[in-house]
mmCIF file of C-alpha atoms and ligand atoms in Angstrom:
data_model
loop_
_atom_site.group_PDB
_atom_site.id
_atom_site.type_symbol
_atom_site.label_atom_id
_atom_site.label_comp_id
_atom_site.label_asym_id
_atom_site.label_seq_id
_atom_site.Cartn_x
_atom_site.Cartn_y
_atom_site.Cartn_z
ATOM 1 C CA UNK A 1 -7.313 33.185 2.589
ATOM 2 C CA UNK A 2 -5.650 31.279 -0.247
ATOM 3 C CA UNK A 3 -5.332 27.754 0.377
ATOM 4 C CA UNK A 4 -1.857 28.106 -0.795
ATOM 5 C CA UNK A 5 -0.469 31.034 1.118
ATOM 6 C CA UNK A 6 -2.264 29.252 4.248
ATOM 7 C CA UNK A 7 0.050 26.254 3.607
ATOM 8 C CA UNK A 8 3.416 28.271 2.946
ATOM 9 C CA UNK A 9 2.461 30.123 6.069
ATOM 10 C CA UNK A 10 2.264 26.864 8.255
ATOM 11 C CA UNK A 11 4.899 25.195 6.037
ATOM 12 C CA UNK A 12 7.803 25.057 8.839
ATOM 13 C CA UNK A 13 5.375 23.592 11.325
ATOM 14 C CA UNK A 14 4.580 20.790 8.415
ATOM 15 C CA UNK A 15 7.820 19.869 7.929
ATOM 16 C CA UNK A 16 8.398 19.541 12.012
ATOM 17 C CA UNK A 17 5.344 17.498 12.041
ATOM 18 C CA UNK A 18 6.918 15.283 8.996
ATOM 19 C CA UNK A 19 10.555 14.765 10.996
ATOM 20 C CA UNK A 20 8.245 13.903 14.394
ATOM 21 C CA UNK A 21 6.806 11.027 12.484
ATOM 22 C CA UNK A 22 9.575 9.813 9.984
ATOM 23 C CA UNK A 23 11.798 9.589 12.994
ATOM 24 C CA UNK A 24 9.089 7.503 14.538
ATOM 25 C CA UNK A 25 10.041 3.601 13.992
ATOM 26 C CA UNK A 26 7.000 2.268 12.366
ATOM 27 C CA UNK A 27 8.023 -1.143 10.839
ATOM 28 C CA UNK A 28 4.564 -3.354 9.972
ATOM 29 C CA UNK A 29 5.466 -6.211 13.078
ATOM 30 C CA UNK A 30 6.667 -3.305 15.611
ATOM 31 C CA UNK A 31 3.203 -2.782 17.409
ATOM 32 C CA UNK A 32 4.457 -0.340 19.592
ATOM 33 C CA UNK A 33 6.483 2.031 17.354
ATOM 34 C CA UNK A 34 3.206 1.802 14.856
ATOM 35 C CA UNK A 35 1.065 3.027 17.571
ATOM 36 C CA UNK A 36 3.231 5.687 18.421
ATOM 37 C CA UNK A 37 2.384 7.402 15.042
ATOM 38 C CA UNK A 38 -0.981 6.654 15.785
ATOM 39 C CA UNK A 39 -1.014 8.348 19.176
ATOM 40 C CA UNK A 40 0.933 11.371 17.424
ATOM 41 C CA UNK A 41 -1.805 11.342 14.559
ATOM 42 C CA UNK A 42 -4.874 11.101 16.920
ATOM 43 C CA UNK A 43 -3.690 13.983 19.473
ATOM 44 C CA UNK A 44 -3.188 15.840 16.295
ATOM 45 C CA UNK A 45 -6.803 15.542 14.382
ATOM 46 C CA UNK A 46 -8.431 15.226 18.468
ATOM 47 C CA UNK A 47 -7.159 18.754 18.686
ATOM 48 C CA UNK A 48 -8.488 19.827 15.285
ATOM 49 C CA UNK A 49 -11.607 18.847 17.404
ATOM 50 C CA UNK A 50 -12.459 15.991 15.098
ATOM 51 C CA UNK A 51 -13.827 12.584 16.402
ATOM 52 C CA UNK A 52 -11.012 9.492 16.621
ATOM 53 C CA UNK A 53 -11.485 5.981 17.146
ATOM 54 C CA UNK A 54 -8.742 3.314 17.956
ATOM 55 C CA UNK A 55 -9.538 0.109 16.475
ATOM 56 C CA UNK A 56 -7.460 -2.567 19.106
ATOM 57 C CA UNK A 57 -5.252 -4.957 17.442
ATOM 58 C CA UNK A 58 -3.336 -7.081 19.332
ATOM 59 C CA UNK A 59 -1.096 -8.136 16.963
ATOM 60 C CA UNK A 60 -0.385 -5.533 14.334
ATOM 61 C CA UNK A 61 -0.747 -1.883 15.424
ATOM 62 C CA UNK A 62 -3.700 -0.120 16.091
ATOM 63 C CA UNK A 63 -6.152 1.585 12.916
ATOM 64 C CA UNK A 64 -7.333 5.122 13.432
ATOM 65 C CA UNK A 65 -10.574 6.012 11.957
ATOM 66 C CA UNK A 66 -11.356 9.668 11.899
ATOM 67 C CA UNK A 67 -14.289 12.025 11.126
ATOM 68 C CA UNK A 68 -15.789 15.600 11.787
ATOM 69 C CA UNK A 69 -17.855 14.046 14.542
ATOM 70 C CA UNK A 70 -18.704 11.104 15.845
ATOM 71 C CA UNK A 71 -22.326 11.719 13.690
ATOM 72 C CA UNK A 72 -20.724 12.698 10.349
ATOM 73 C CA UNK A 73 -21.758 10.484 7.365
ATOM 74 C CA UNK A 74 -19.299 11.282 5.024
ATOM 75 C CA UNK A 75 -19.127 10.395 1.399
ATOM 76 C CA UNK A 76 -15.470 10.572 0.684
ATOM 77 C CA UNK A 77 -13.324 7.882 2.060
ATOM 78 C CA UNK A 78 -9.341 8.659 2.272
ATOM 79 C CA UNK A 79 -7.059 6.027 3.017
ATOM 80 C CA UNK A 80 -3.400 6.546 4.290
ATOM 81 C CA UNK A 81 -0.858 3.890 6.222
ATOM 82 C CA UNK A 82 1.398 4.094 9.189
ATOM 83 C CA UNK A 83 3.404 1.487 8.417
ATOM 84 C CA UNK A 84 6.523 0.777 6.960
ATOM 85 C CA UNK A 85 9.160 -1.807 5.542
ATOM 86 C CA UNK A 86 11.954 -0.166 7.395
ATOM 87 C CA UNK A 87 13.322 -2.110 10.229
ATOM 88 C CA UNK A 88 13.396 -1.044 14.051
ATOM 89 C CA UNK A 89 16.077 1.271 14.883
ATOM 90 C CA UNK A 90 16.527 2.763 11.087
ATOM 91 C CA UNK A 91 15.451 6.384 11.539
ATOM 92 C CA UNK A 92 18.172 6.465 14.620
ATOM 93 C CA UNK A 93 20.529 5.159 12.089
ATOM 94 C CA UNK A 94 19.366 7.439 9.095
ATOM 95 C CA UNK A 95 17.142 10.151 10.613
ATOM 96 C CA UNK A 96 14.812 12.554 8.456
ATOM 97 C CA UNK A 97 17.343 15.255 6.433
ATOM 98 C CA UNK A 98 16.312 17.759 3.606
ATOM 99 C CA UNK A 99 18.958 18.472 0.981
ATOM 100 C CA UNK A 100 17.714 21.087 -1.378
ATOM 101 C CA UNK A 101 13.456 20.713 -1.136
ATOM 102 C CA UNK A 102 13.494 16.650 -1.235
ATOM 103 C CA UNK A 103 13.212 15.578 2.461
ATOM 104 C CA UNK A 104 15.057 11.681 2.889
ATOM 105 C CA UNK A 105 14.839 9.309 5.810
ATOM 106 C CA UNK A 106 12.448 5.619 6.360
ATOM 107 C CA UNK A 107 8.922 5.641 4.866
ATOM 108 C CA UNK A 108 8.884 9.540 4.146
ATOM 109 C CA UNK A 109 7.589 8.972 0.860
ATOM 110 C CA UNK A 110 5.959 5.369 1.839
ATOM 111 C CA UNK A 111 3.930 7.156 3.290
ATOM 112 C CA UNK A 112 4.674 9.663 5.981
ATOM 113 C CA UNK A 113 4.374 13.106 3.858
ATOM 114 C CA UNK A 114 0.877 11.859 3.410
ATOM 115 C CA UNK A 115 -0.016 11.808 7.599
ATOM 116 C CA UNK A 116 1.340 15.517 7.431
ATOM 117 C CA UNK A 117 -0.453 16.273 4.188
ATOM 118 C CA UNK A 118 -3.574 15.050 5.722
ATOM 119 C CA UNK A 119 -3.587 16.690 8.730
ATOM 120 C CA UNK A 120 -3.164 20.200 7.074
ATOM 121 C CA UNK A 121 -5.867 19.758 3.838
ATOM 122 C CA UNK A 122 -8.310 19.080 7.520
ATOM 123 C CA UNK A 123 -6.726 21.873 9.330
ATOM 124 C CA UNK A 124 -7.326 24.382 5.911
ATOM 125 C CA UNK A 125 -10.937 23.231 5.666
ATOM 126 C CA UNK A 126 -11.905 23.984 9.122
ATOM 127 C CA UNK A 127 -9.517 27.412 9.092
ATOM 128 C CA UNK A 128 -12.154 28.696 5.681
ATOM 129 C CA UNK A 129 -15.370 26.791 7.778
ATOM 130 C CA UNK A 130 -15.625 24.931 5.472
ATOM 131 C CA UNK A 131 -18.734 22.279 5.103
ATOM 132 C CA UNK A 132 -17.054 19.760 3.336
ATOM 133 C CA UNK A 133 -14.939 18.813 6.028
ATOM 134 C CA UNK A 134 -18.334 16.973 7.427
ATOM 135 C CA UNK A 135 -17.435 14.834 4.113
ATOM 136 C CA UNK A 136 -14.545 13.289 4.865
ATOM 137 C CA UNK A 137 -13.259 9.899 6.384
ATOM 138 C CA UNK A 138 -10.138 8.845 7.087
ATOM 139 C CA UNK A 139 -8.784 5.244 7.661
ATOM 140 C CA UNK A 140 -4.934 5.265 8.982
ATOM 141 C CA UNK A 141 -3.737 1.419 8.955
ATOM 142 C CA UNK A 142 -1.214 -0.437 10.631
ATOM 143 C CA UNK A 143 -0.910 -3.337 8.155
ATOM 144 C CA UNK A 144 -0.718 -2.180 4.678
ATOM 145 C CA UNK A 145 2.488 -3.121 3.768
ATOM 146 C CA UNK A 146 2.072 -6.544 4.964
ATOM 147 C CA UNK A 147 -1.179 -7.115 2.341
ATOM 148 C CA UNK A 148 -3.753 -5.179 5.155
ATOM 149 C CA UNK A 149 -4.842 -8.524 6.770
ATOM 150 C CA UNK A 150 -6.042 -7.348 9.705
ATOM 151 C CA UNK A 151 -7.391 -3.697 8.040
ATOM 152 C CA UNK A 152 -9.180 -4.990 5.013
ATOM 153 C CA UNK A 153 -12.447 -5.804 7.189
ATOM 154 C CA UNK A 154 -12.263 -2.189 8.131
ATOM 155 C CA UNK A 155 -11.582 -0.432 5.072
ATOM 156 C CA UNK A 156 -14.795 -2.299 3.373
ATOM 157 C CA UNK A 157 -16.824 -1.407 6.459
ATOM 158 C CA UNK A 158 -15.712 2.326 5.904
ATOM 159 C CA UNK A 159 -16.430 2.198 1.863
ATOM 160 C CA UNK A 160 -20.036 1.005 2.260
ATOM 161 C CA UNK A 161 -22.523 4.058 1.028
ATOM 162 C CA UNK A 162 -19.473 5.942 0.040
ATOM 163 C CA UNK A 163 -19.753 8.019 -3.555
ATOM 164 C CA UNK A 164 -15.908 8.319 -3.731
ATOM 165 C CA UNK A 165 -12.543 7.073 -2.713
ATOM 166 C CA UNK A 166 -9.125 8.662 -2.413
ATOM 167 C CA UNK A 167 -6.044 6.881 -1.148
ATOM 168 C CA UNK A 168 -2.595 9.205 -0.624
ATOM 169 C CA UNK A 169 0.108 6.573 -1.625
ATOM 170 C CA UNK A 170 2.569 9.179 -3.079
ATOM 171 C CA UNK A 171 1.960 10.761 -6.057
ATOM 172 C CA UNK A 172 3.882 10.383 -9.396
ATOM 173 C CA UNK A 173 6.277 12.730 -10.556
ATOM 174 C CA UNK A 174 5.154 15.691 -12.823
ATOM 175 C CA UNK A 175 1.661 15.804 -11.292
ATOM 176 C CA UNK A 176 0.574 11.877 -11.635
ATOM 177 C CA UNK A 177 -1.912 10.316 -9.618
ATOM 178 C CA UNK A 178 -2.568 6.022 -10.049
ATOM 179 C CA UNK A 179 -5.966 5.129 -11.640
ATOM 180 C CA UNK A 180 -4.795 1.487 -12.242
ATOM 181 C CA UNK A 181 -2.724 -1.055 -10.039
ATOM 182 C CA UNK A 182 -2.211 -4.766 -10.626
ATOM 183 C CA UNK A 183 -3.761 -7.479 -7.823
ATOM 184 C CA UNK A 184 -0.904 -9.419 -6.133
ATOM 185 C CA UNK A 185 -0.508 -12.568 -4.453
ATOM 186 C CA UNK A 186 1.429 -15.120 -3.081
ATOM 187 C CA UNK A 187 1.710 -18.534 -2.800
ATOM 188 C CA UNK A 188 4.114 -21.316 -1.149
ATOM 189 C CA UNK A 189 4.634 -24.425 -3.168
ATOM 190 C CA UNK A 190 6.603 -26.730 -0.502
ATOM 191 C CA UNK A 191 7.724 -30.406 -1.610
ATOM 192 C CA UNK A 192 7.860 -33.517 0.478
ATOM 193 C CA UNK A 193 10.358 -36.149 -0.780
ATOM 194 C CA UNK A 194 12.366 -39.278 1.163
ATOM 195 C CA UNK A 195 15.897 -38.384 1.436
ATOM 196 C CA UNK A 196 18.586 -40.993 0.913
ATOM 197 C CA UNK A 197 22.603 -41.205 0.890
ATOM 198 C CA UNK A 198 23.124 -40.147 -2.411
ATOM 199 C CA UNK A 199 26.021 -42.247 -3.121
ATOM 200 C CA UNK A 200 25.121 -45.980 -0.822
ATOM 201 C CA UNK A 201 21.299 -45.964 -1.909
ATOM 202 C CA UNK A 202 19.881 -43.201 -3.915
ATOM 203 C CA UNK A 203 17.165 -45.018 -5.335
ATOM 204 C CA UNK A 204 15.399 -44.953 -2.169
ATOM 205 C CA UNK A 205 15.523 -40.766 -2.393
ATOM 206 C CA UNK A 206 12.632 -38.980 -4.054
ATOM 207 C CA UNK A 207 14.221 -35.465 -4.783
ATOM 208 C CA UNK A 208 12.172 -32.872 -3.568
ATOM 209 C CA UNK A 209 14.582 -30.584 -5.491
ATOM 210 C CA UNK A 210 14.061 -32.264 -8.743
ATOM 211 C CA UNK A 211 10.799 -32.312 -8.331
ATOM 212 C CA UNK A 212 10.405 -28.654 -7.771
ATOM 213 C CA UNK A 213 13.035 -27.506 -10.184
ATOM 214 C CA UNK A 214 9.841 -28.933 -12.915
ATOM 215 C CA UNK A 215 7.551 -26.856 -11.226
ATOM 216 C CA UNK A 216 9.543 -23.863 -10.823
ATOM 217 C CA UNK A 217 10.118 -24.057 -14.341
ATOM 218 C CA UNK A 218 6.299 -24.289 -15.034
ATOM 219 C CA UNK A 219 5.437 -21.435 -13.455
ATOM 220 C CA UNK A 220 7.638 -19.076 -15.427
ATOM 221 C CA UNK A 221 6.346 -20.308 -18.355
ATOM 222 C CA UNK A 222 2.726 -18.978 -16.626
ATOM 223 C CA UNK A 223 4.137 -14.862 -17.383
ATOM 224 C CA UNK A 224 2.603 -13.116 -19.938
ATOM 225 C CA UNK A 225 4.058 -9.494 -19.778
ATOM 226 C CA UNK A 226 2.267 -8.206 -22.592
ATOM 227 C CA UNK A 227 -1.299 -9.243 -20.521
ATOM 228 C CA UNK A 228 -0.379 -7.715 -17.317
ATOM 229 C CA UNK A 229 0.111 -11.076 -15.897
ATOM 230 C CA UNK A 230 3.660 -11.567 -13.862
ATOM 231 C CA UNK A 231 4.763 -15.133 -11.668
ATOM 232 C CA UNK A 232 8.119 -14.748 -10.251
ATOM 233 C CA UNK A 233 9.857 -17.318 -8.214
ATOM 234 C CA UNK A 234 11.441 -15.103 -6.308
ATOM 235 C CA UNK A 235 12.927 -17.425 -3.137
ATOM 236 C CA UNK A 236 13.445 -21.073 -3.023
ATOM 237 C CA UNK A 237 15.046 -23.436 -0.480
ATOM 238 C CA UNK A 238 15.385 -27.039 -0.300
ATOM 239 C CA UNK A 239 17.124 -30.065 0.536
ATOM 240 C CA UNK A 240 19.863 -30.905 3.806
ATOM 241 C CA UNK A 241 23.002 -31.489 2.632
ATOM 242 C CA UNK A 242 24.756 -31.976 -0.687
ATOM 243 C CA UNK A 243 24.794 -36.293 -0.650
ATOM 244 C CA UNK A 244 21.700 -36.396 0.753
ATOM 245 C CA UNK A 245 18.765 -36.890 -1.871
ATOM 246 C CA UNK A 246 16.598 -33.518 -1.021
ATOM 247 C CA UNK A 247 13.805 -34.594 1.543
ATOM 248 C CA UNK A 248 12.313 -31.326 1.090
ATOM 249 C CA UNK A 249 12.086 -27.787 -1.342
ATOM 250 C CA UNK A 250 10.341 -24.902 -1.004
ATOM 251 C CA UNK A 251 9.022 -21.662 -3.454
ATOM 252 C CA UNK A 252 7.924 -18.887 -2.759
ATOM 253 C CA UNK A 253 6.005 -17.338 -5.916
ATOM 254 C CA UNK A 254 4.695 -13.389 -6.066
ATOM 255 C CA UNK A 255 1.907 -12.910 -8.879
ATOM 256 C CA UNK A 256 0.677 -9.878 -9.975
ATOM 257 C CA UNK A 257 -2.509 -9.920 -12.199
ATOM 258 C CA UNK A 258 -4.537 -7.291 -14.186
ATOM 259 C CA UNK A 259 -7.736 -8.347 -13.310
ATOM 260 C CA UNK A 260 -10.185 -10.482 -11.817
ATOM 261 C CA UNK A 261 -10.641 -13.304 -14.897
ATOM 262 C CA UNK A 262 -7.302 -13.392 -14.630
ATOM 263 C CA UNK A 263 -6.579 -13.836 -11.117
ATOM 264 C CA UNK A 264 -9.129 -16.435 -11.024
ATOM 265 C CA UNK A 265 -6.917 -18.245 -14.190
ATOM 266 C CA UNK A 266 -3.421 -17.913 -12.728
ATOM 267 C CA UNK A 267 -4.590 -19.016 -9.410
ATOM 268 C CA UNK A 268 -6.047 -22.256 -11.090
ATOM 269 C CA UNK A 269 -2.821 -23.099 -13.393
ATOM 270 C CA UNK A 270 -0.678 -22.500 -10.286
ATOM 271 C CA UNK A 271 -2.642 -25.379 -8.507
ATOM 272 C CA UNK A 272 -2.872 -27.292 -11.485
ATOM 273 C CA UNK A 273 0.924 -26.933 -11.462
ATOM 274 C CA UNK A 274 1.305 -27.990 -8.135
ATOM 275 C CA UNK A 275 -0.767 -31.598 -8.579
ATOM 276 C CA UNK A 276 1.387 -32.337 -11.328
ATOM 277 C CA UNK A 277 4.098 -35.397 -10.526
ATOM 278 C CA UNK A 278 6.763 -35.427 -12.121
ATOM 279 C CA UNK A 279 9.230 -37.642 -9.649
ATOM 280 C CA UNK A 280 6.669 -40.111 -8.234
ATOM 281 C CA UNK A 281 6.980 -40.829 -4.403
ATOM 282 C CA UNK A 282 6.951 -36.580 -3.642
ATOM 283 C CA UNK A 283 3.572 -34.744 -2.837
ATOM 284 C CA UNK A 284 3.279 -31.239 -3.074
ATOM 285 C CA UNK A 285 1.359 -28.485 -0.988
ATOM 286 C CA UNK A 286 0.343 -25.091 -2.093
ATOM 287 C CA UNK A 287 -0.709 -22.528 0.107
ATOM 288 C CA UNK A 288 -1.390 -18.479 -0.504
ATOM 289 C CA UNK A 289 -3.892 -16.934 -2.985
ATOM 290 C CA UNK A 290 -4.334 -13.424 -4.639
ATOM 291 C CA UNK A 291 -4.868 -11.229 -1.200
ATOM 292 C CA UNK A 292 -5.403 -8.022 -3.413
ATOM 293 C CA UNK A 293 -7.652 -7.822 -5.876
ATOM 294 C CA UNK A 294 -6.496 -5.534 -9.253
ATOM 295 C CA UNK A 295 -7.648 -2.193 -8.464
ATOM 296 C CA UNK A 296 -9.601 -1.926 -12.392
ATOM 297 C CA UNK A 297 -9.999 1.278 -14.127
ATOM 298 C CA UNK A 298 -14.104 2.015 -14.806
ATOM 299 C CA UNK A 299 -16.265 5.182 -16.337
ATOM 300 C CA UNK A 300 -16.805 6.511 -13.111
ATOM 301 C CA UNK A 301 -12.983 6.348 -11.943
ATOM 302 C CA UNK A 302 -12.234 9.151 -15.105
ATOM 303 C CA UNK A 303 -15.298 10.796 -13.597
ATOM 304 C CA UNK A 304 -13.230 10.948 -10.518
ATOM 305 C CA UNK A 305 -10.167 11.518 -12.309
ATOM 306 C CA UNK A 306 -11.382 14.426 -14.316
ATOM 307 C CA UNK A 307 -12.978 16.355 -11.124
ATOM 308 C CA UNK A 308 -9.280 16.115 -9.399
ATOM 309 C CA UNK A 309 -7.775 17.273 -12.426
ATOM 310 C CA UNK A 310 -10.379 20.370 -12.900
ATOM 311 C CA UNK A 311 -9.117 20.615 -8.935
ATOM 312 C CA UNK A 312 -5.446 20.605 -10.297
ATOM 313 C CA UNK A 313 -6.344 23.522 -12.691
ATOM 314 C CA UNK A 314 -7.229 25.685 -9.959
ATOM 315 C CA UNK A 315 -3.626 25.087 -8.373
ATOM 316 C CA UNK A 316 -2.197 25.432 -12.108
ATOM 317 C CA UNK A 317 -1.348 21.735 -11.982
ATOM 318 C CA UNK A 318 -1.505 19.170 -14.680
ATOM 319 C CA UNK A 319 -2.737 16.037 -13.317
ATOM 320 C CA UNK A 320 -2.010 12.862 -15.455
ATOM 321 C CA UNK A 321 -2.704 9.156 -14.489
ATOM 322 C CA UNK A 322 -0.572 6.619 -14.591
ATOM 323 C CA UNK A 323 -1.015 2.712 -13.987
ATOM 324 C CA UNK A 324 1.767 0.654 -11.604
ATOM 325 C CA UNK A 325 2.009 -2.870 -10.781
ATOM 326 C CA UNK A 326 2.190 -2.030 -6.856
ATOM 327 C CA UNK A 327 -0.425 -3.028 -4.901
ATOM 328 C CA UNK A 328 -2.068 -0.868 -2.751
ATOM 329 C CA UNK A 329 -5.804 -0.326 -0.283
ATOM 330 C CA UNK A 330 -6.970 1.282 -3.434
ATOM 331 C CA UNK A 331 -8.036 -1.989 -4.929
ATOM 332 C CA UNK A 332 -10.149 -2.905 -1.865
ATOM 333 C CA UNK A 333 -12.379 0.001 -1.981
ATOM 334 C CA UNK A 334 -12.233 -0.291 -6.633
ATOM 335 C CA UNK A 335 -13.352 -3.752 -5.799
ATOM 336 C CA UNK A 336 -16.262 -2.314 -3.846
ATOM 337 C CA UNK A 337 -17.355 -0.845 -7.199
ATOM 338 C CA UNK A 338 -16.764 2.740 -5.221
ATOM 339 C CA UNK A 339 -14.865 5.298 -7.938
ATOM 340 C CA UNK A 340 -10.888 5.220 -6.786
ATOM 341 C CA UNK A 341 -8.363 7.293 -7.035
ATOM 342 C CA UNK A 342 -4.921 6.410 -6.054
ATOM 343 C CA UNK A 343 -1.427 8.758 -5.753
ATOM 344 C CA UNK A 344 -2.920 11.301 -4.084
ATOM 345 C CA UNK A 345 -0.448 11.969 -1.731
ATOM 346 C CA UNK A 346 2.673 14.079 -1.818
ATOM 347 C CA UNK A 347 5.298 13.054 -5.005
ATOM 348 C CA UNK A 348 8.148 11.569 -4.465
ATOM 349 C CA UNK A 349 10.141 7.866 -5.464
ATOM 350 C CA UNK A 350 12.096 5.329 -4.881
ATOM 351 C CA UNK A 351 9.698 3.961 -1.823
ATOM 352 C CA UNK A 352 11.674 0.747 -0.052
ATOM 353 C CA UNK A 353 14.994 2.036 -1.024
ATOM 354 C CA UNK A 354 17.188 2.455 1.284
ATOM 355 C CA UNK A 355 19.499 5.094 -0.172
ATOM 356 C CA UNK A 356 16.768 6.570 -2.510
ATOM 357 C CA UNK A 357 13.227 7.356 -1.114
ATOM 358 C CA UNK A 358 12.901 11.014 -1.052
ATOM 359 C CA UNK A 359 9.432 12.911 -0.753
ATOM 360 C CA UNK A 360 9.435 16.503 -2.616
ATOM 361 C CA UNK A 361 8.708 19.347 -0.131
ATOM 362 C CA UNK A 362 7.338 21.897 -2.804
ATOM 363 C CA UNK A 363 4.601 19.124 -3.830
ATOM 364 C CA UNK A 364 3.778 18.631 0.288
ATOM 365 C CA UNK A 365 1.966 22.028 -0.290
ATOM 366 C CA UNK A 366 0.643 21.781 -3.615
ATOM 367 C CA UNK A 367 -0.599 17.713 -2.818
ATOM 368 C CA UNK A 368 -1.776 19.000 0.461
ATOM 369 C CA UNK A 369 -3.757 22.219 -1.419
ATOM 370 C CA UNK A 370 -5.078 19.716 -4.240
ATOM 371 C CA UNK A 371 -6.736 17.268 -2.223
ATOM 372 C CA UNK A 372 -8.420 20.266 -0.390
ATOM 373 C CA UNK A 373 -10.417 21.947 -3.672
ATOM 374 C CA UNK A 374 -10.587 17.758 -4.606
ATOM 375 C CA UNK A 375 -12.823 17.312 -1.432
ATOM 376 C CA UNK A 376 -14.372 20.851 -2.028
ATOM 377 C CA UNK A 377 -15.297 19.810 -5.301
ATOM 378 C CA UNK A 378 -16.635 16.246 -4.416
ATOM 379 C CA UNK A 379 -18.688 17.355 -1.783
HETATM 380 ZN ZN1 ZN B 401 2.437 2.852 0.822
#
């Protein structure tokens, strides 16, 4: 049968599958509502009769690794997450709802329409027998939307020996998948001064404040837009009360890079930054680094790119790429030097937004139908 009609034929069941989970509390700290997707997913692909394993955490919630069978050495690794940034008790308060073909609701397009989208590009290949299926792996994390701490170990385990990898963060409107994504970090620069009454003895104080309002100032000067390269002091606290000389100050800095040379840069002029003194009497400590490396574009990702658009052809699709400064798994598995192609999932925007994130229902199918003649064609 054609892959499509199979999918508009199962298409209600999809979309039942896709309210199940998005009204499923799945925030990246609640452990338990996490692994309730994950018990959802694994009865799901256990009944396709392929091979799950629960990887224990006992902090975040569980991973799901699955395969054809426990023996399967596949060569294609897909990546999807269970988490995300919504709070507990948010799909109770704003449950999943369709209005014309864009379904709305927590995490539907961060990344829920992908679990569903998964599920049925398996279910098609084993409907048509299909060999490939024996090709694919699939990592579902718990963490990714707190930087994968506790996944990352996992996800390189998985990409060793692999030819290709595919991660379903959504896709871009008008047929866009993500060949490029910048590395992010983040660091804490926290200031120690000596308070003092400001107005009986102030020259005892050493201003935390003052001393991080040079530094802050510093670090903005570190951007360079047109290089990829983004710092942004995006919080800062400091000092008790205001005639007290600040005892203490705090940033918190989020840097996005375009590559490793540069990572490796910013990361020094940030620490360089952080030995300077400018009040004398305050010491500074930094903590944080770049947790994700710059998922990089190479030849053998427009290899990739080029067999998912012939793919896209097929479906009468035209698949463009697109870069983003969102970090995602994809650069774990890039870094690996193992061809990556991110976006792969269902379109949609606005992920995090509260009133916004919507995940289109017409490209559920087509996504779903793409990354089954993609993993056709790969295999
Ligand atoms: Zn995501």
């Amino acid at each position: 049968m054609d892959i499509k009609t199979y999918l508009e034929q199962n298409k209600g069941e999809m979309i039942d599958l896709f309210e199940k989970i998005v009204n499923t509390d799945s925030n990246s700290y609640d452990k338990e509502g996490v692994d309730n997707v994950g018990a959802i997913l694994k009865e799901k692909f256990e009944s396709l009769g392929m091979y799950v394993k629960v990887h224990r955490e006992t902090e975040v919630g569980n991973h799901l690794e699955i395969k054809a069978s426990r023996e399967s050495e596949p060569k294609i690794l897909i990546i999807a997450h269970m988490d995300t940034v919504f709070p507990k008790g948010e799909p109770e308060r704003r449950p999943f709802s369709i209005i014309d073909d864009k379904a709305y609701g927590p995490g539907v397009n961060d990344e829920k329409a992908s679990h569903v989208q998964l599920l049925y590009a398996m279910k098609a290949l084993k409907e048509s027998s299909s060999p490939a299926l024996e090709n694919v792996h699939i990592i579902f994390n718990s963490d990714e939307e707190i930087g994968s701490r506790s996944s990352k170990a996992l996800i390189k385990e998985a990409a060793e020996g692999k030819d290709f990898s595919l991660v379903v963060e959504c896709g871009r409107p008008n047929d866009g998948v993500v060949t490029e994504r910048k590395g992010v970090g983040h660091f804490t620069m926290e200031v120690q001064g000596r308070s003092a009454h400001s107005g009986v003895e102030p020259e005892i104080g050493r201003s935390a404040i003052e001393e991080l309002s040079h530094k802050v100032i510093k670090l903005q000067q570190l951007n360079d837009y047109d290089q990829g390269l983004t710092v942004n002091v995006g919080l800062i606290k400091g000092g008790t009360s205001v005639n007290t000389v600040a005892p203490s100050a705090t940033a918190e800095i989020d840097v996005r890079v375009a590559d490793e040379e540069q990572a490796e840069k910013v990361t020094k002029d940030i620490n360089a930054i952080a030995r300077e003194d400018h009040v004398t009497g305050t010491r500074t400590e930094l903590t944080g680094s770049i947790g994700r490396p710059a998922m990089e574009k190479t030849k053998d990702t427009d290899r990739l790119l080029e067999m998912i658009q012939n793919a896209g052809k097929e479906l009468g699709l035209e698949i463009h790429e697109e870069s983003t400064g969102g970090g995602s798994d994809a650069a774990f598995t890039s870094a690996e030097g193992i061809p990556t192609v991110d976006g792969m999932g269902p379109i949609g925007e606005f992920s995090h937004s509260e009133t916004d994130e919507y995940s289109d229902l017409n490209s559920l199918i087509d996504r779903t139908a793409l990354l089954v003649k993609t993993i056709e064609r790969l295999s």
